[in-house]
CSV table of C-alpha atoms in Angstrom, one decimal:
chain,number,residue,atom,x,y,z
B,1,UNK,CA,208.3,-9.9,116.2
B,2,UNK,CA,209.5,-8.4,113.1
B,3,UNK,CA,211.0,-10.4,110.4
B,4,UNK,CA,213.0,-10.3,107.5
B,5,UNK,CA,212.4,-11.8,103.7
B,6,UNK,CA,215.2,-13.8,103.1
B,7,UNK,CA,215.6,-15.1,99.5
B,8,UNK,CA,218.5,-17.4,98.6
B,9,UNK,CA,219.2,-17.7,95.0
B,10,UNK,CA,221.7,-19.3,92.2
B,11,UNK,CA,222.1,-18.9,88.5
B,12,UNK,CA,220.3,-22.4,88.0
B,13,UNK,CA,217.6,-22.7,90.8
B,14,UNK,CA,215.9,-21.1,93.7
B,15,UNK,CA,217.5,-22.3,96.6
B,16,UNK,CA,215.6,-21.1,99.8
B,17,UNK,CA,212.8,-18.3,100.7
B,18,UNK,CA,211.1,-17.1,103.6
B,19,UNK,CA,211.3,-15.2,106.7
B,20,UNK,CA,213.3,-14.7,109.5
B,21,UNK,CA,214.0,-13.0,112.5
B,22,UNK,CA,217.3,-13.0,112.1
B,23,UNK,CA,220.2,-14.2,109.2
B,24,UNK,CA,224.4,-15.0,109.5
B,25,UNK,CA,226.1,-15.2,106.5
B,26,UNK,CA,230.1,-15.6,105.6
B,27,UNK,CA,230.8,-12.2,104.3
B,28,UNK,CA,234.1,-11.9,102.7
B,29,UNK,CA,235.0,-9.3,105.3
B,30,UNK,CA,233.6,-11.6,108.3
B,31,UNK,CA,230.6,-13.2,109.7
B,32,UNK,CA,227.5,-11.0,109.5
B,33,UNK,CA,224.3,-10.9,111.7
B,34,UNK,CA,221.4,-9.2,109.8
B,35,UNK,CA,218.4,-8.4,112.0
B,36,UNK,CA,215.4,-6.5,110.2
B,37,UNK,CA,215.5,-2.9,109.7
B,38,UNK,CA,219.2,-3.3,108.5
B,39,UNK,CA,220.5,-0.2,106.2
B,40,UNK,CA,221.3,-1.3,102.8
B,41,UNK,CA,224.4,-3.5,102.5
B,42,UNK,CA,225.9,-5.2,100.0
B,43,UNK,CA,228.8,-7.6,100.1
B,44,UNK,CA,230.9,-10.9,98.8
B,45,UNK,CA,230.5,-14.2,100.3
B,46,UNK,CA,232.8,-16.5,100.9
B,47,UNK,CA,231.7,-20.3,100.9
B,48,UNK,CA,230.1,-21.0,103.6
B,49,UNK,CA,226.7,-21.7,105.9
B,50,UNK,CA,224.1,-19.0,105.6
B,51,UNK,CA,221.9,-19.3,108.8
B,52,UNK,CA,218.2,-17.9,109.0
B,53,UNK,CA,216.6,-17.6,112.1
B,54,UNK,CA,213.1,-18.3,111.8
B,55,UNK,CA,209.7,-17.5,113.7
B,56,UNK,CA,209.2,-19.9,115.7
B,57,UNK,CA,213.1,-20.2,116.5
B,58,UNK,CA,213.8,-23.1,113.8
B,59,UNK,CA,217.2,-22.3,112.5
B,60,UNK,CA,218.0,-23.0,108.6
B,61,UNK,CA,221.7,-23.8,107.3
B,62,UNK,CA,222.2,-23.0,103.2
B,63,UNK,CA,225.2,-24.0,102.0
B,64,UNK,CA,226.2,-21.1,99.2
B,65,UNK,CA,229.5,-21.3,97.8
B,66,UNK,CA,230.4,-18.1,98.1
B,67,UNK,CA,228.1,-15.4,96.1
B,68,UNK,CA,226.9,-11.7,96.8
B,69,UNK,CA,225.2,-10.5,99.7
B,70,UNK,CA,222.8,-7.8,99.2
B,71,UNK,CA,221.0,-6.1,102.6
B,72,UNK,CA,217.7,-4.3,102.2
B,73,UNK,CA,215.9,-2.9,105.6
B,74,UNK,CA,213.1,-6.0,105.0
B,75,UNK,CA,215.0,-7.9,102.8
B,76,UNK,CA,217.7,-9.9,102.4
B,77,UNK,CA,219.0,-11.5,99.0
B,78,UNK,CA,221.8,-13.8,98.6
B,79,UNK,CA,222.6,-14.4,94.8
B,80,UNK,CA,224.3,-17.6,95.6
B,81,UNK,CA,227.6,-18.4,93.3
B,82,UNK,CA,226.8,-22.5,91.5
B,83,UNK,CA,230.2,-23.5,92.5
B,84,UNK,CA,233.2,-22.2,94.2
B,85,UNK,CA,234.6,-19.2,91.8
B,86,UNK,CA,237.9,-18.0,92.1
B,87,UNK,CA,239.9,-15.9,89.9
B,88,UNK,CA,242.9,-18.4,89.1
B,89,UNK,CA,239.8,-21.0,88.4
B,90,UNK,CA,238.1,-18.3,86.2
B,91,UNK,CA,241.0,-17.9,83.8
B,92,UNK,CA,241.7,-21.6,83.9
B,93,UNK,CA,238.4,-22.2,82.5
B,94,UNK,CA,238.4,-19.3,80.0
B,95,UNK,CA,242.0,-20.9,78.9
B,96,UNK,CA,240.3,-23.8,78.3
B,97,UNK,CA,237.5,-22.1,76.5
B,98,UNK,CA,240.1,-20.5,74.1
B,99,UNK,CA,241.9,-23.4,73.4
B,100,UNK,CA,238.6,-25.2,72.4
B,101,UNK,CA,237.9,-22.3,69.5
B,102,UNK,CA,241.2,-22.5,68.3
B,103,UNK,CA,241.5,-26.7,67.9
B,104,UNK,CA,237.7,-26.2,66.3
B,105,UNK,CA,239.5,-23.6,63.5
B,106,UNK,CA,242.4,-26.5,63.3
B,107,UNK,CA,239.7,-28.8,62.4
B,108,UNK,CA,238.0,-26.3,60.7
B,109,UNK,CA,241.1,-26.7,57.8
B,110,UNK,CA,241.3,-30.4,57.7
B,111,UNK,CA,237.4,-30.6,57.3
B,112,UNK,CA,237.9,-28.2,54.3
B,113,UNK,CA,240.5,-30.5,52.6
B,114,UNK,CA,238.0,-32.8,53.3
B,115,UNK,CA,235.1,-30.7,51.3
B,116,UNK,CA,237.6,-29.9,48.3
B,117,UNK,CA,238.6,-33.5,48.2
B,118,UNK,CA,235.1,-34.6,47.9
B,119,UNK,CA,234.1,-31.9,45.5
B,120,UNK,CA,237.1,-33.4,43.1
B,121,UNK,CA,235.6,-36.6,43.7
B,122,UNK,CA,232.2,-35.5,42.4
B,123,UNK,CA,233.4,-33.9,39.5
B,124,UNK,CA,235.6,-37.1,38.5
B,125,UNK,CA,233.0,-39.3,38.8
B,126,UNK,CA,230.6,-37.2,36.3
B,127,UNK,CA,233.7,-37.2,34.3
B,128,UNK,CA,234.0,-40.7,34.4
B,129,UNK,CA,230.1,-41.1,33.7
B,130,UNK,CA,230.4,-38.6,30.7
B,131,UNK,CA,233.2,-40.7,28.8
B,132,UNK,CA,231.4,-44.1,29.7
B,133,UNK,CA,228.0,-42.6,28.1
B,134,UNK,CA,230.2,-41.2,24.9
B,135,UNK,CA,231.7,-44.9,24.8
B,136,UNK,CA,228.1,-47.0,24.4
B,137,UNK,CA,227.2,-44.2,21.8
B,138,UNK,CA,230.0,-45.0,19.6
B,139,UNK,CA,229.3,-48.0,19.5
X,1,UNK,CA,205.5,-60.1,40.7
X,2,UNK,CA,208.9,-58.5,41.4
X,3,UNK,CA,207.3,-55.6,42.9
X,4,UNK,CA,205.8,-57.0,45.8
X,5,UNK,CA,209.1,-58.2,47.8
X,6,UNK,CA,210.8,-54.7,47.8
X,7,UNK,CA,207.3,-53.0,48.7
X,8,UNK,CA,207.2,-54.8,51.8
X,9,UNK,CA,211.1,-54.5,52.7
X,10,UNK,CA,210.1,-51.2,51.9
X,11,UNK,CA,207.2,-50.8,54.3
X,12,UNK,CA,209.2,-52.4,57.5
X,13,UNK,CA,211.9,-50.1,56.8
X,14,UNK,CA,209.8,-46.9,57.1
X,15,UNK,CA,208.1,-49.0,60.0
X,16,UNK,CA,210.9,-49.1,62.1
X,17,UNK,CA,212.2,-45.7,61.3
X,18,UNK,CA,208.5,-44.4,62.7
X,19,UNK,CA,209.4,-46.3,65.7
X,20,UNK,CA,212.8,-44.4,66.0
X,21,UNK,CA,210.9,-41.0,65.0
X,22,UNK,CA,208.0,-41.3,67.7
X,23,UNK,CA,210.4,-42.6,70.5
X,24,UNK,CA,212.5,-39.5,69.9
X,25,UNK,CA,209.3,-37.3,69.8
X,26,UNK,CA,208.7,-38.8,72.9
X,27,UNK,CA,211.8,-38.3,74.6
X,28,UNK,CA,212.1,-34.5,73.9
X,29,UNK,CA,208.6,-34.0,75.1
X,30,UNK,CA,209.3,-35.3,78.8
X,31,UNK,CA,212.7,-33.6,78.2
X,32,UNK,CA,211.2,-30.4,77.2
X,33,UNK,CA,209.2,-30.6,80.3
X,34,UNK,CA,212.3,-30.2,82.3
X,35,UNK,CA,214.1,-27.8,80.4
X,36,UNK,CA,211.4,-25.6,80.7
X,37,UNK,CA,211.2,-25.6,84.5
X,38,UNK,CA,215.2,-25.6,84.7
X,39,UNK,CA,214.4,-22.0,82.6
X,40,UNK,CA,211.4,-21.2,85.0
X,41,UNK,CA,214.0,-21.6,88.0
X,42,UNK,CA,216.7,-19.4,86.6
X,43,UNK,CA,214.5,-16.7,86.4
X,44,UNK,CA,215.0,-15.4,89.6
X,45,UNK,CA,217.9,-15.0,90.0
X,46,UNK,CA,218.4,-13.2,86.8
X,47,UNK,CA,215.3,-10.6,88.5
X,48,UNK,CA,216.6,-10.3,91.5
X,49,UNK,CA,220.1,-9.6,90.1
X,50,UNK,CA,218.8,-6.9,87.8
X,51,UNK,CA,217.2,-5.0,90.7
X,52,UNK,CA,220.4,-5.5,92.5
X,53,UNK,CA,222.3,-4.0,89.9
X,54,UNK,CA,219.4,-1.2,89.4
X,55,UNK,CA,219.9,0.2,92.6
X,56,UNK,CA,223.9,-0.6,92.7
X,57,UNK,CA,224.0,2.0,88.6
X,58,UNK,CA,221.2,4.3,90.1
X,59,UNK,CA,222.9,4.8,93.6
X,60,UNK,CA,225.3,7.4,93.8
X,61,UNK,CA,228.5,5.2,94.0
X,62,UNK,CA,231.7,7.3,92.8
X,63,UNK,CA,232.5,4.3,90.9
X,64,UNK,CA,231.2,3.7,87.2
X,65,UNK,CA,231.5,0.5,86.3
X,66,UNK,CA,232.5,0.2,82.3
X,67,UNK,CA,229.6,-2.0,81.4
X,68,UNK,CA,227.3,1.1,81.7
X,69,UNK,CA,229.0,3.6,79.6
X,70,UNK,CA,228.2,3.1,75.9
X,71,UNK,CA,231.2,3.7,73.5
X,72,UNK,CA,230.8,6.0,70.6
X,73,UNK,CA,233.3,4.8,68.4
X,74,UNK,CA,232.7,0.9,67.2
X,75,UNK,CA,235.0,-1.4,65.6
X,76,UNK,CA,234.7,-4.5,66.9
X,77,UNK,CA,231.3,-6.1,67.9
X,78,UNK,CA,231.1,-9.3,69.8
X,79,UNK,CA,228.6,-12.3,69.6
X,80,UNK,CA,228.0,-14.9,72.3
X,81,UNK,CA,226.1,-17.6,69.9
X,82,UNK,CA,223.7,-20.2,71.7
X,83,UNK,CA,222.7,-23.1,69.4
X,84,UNK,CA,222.2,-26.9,70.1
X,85,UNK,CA,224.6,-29.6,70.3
X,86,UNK,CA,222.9,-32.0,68.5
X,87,UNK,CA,220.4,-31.5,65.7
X,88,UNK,CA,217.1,-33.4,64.2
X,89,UNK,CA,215.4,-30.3,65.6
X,90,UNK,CA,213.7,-28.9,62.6
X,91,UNK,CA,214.8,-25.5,61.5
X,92,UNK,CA,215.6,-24.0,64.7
X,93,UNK,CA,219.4,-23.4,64.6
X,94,UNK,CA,219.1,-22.6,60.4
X,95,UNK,CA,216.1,-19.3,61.7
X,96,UNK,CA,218.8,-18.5,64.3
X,97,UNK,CA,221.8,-18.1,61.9
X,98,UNK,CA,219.8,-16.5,59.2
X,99,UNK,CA,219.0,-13.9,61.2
X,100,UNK,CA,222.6,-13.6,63.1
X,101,UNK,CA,224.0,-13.5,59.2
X,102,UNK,CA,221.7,-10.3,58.8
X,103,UNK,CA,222.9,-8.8,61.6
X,104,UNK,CA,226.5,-9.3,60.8
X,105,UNK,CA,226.8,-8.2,57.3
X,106,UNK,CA,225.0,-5.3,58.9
X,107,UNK,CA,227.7,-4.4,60.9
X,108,UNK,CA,230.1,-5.9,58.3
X,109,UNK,CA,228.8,-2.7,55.8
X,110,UNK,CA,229.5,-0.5,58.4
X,111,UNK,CA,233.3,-1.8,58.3
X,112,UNK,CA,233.2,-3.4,62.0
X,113,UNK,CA,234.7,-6.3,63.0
X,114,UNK,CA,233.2,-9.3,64.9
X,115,UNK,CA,234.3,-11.1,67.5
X,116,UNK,CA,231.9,-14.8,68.2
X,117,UNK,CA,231.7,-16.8,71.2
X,118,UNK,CA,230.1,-20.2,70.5
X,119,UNK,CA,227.8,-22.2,72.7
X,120,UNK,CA,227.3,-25.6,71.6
X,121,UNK,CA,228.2,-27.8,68.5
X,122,UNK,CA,226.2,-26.4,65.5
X,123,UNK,CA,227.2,-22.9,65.8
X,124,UNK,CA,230.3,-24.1,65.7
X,125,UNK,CA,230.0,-26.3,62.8
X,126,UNK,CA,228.4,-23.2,61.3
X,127,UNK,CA,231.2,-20.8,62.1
X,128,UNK,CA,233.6,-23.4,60.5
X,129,UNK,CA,232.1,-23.1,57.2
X,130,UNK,CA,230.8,-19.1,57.3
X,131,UNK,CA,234.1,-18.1,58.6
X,132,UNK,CA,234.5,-15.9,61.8
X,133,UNK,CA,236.8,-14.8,64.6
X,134,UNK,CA,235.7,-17.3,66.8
X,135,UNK,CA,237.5,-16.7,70.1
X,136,UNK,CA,236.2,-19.1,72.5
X,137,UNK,CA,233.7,-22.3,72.5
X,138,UNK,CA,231.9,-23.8,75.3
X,139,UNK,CA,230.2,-27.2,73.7
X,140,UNK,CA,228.5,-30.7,75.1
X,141,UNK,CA,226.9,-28.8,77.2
X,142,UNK,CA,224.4,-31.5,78.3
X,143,UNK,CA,220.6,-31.6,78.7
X,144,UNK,CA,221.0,-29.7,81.9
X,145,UNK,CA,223.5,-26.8,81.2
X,146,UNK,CA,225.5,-25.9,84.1
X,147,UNK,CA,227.0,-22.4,85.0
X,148,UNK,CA,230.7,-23.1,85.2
X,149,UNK,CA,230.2,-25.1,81.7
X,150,UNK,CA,229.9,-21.4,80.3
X,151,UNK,CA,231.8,-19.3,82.5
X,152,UNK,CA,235.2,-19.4,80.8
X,153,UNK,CA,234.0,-18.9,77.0
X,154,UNK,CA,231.9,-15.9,78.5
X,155,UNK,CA,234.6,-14.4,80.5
X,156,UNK,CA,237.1,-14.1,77.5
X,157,UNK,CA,234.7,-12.0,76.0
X,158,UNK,CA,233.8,-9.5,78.7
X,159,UNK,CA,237.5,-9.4,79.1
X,160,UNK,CA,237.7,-8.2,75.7
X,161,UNK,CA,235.0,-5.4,75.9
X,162,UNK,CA,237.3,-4.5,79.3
X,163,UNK,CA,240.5,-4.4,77.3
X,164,UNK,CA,238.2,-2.7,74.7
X,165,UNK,CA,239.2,-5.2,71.9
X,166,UNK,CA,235.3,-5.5,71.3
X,167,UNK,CA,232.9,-2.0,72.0
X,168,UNK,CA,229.4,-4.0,71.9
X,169,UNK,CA,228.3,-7.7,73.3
X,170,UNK,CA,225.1,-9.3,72.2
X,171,UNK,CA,223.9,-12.9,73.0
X,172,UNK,CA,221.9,-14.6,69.9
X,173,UNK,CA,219.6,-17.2,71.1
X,174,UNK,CA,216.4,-19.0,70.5
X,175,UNK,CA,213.5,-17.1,72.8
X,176,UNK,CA,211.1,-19.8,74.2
X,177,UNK,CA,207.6,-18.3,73.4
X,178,UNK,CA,205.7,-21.6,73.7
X,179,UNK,CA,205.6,-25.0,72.3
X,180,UNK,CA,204.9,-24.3,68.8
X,181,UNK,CA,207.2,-21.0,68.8
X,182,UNK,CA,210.6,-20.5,69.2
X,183,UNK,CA,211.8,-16.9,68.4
X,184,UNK,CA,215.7,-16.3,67.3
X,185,UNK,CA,216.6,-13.6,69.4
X,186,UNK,CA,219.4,-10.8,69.6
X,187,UNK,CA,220.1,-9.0,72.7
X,188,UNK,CA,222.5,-6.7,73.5
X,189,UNK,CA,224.3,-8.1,76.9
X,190,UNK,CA,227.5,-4.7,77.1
X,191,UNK,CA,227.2,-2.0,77.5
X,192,UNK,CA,223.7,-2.8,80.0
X,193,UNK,CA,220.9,-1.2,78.6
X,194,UNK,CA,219.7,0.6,82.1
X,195,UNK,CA,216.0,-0.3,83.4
X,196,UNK,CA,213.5,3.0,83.4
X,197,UNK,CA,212.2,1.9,87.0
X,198,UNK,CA,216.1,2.4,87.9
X,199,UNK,CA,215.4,6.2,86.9
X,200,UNK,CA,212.8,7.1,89.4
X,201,UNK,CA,214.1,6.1,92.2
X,202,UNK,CA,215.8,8.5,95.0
X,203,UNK,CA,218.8,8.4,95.1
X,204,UNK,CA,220.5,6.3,98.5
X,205,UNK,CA,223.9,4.0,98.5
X,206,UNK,CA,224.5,1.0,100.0
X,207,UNK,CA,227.2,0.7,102.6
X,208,UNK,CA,230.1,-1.8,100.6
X,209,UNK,CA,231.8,-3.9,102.8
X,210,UNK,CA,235.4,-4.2,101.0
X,211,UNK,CA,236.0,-1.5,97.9
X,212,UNK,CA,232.6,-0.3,96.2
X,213,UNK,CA,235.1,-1.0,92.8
X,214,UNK,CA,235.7,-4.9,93.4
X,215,UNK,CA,232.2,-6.0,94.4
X,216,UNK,CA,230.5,-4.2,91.4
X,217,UNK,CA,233.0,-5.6,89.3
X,218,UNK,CA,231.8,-9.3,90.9
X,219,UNK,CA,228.1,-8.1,90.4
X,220,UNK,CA,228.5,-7.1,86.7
X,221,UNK,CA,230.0,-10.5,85.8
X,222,UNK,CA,227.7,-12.5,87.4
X,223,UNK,CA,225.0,-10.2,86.0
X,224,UNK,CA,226.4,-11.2,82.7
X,225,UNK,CA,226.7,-14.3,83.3
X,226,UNK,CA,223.2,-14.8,84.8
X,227,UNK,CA,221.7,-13.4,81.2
X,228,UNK,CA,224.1,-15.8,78.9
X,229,UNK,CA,222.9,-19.2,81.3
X,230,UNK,CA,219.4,-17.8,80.8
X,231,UNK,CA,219.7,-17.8,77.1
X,232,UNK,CA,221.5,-21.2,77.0
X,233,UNK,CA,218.2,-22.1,79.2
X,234,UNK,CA,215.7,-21.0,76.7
X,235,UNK,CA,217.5,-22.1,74.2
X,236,UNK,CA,217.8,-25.9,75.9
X,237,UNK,CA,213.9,-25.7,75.7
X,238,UNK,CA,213.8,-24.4,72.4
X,239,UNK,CA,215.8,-27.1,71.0
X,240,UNK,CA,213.4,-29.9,73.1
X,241,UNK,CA,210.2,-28.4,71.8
X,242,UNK,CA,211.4,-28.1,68.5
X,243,UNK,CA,212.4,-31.3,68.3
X,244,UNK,CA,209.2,-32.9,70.0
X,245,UNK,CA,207.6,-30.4,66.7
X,246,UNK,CA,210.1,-32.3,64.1
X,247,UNK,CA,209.9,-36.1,65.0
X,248,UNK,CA,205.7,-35.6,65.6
X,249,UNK,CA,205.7,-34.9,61.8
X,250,UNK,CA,208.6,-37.1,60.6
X,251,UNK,CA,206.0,-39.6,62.6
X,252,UNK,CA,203.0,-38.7,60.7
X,253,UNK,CA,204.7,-38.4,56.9
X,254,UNK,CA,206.1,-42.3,58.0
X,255,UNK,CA,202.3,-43.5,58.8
X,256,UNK,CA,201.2,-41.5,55.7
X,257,UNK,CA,203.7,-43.2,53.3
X,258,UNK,CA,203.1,-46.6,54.8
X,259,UNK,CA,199.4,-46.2,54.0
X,260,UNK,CA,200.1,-45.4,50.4
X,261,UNK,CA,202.9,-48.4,50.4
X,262,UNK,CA,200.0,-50.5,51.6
X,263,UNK,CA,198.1,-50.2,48.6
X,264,UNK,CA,200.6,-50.7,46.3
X,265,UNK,CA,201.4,-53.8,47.5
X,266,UNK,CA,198.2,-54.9,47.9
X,267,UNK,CA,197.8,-54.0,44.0
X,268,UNK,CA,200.7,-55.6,43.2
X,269,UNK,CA,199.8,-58.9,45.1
X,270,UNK,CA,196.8,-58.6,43.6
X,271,UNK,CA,197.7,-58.3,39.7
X,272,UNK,CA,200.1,-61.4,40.4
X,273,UNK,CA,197.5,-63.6,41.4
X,274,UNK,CA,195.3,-62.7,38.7
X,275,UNK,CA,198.3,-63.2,36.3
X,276,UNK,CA,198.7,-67.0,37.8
X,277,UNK,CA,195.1,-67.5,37.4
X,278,UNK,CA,194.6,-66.9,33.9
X,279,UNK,CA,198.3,-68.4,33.3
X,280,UNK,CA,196.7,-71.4,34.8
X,281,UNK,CA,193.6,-71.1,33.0
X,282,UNK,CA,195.5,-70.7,29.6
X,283,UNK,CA,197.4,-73.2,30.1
X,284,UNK,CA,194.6,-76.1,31.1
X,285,UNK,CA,193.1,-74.9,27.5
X,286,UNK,CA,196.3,-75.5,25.5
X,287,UNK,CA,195.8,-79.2,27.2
């Protein structure tokens, strides 16, 4: 029977690989049965089961939340998304990324009054050591 | 003797620091052993996505994404910065900023204007002092980075090179070569440098399911994404190794200085007694 290479994958790991005689994913437009010999697809996911058939007639369910389907006639990649992704979420996070940078520069200016303060200090002090060191020479 | 009291506080000092310095070296080596296979398992992906997007630039698609087009005109570069969060890792984030500082005032001759991105605490410590545009910071990133940790502070910046605020985006990060070497590294992430296998092939499309336009688009960010986690995963087992590297010889320089502490203070002890001895000695002869 002819099979199919099937490799499941995410930013951080390898998830699944193998053949099959047949896979079922979530595609974004609807549920897609790949058998081998397929033309070259390629499509989003939406979160979801991914469902290879195997050889002997095993089944295997992959959870992938959501991620990019890409459809080769003897192979089959999904490049699995780590968590669920959505464009609201996306700027949220980037939001959050911004607001980060800009506390950091905020910070950034106190830290340098802290640097010129301590610099001050520094230079008092030798000051202070100068003067005592002229003192015990006079007398 | 006054001497030999403060040798020994001395020696149990250094002692227990050793025992801080070889625990640490220990840590990062079993740590380092992780890392390194959390940077083996990313690899895939990162392959398989290149290929993907190979075939997707090659193919005859009507749609060219912007990522693939390089810009003539330059006047704002942008910087995605990988460094540690924490440090006691030897020189590894100092080799990666001197060469990043290089790079800039490279561009900075050339009158363009930068645009940084920092990953993790001491680039942005760094960036505090040296002064930059920082724009977005992802930090406390753990010993086991994670995707969605990084995705907001990256998509500001490929946002930017959309709205073509900045023309160029490299990632600077610490190459994992092996153990011993760690190699500061810049790559050039926008526009996407295209693959010569890419070239040869025929020519064939895919069949999109939804706009050609809007999946591409998906594909590119995750492509970019894929190549910034896999520098903050080299960089994760940069920092381990280079650590392991650090406390190994912060271990050694303690055992050495304890051995030369040693025989001080046995010295020492040793000129008291003799001291006593002929005090005593003296003494018994004045009698």
């Amino acid at each position: 029977m002819a099979t199919i290479q099937v490799d499941i994958v995410s930013a951080e790991q390898e998830i699944w690989s193998g053949e099959g005689t047949m896979v079922f994913a979530p595609g974004e437009v609807g549920e897609l049965g790949i058998a081998p010999g397929h033309t070259p697809l390629i499509t989003r996911l939406n979160p979801g089961d991914v469902r290879v058939v195997k050889e002997d007639g095993e089944e295997e369910f992959i959870f992938v939340s959501g991620g990019i389907l890409e459809v080769q006639p003897h192979h089959v990649t999904v490049l699995s998304d780590t968590a669920v992704r959505g464009h609201d979420l996306d700027e949220t996070a980037a939001l959050e990324a911004k607001k980060k940078a800009e506390e950091a520069l905020e910070d950034a200016a106190s830290e340098m009054d802290y640097a010129q303060a301590q610099a001050e200090l520094a230079s008092t002090i030798a000051q202070i050591r100068s003067i005592e060191k002229l003192r015990k020479l006079r007398k | 003797m006054a001497g030999a009291k403060e040798i020994r506080t001395q020696i149990k000092s250094i002692g227990s620091t050793r025992k801080i310095t070889k625990a640490m070296e220990m840590v990062a080596a079993s740590k380092m052993r992780r890392a390194q296979e959390r940077m083996q398992m990313a690899r895939p992906y990162a392959r398989r996505m290149r290929n993907v997007v190979a075939h997707a630039s090659s193919a005859s698609a009507e749609y060219k994404h912007p990522y693939l087009s390089d810009r003539e005109q330059i006047n704002t570069v942008g910087y995605i910065v990988v460094s540690s969060d924490r440090g006691l890792c030897g020189g590894l984030n100092s080799n990666l900023f001197r060469k990043l500082v290089v790079s800039m005032s490279d561009w900075n001759d050339k009158g363009v204007k930068m645009n940084v991105c920092v990953i993790g605490k001491k680039a942005s410590a760094f960036f505090k002092r040296y002064g930059a545009n920082v724009v977005s910071e992802a930090t406390d990133l753990g010993d086991a980075p994670q995707l969605e940790r990084l995705v907001g502070a990256i998509k500001i910046m490929m946002d930017d090179y959309i709205e073509g605020k900045i023309d160029r985006l490299f990632v600077v990060y610490n190459n994992f070569v092996n153990t011993m070497t760690q190699k500061p590294t810049i790559e050039q992430l926008i526009p996407i440098i295209p693959s010569e296998e890419a070239e040869t092939q025929h020519h064939w499309d895919y069949i999109y399911e939804r706009e050609a336009q809007e999946i591409i688009d998906t594909l590119m960010t995750r492509y970019i994404e894929s190549l910034v986690y896999q520098a903050v995963a080299d960089n994760n087992a940069c920092e381990q190794a280079a650590r392991m590297v650090a406390m190994k010889s912060a271990t050694d320089n303690a055992g050495k200085l304890i051995d030369e502490l040693q025989l001080v203070y046995n010295k020492a002890r040793q000129a008291a007694i003799t001291q006593e001895l002929s005090e005593i000695v003296g003494g018994a002869a004045a009698v």
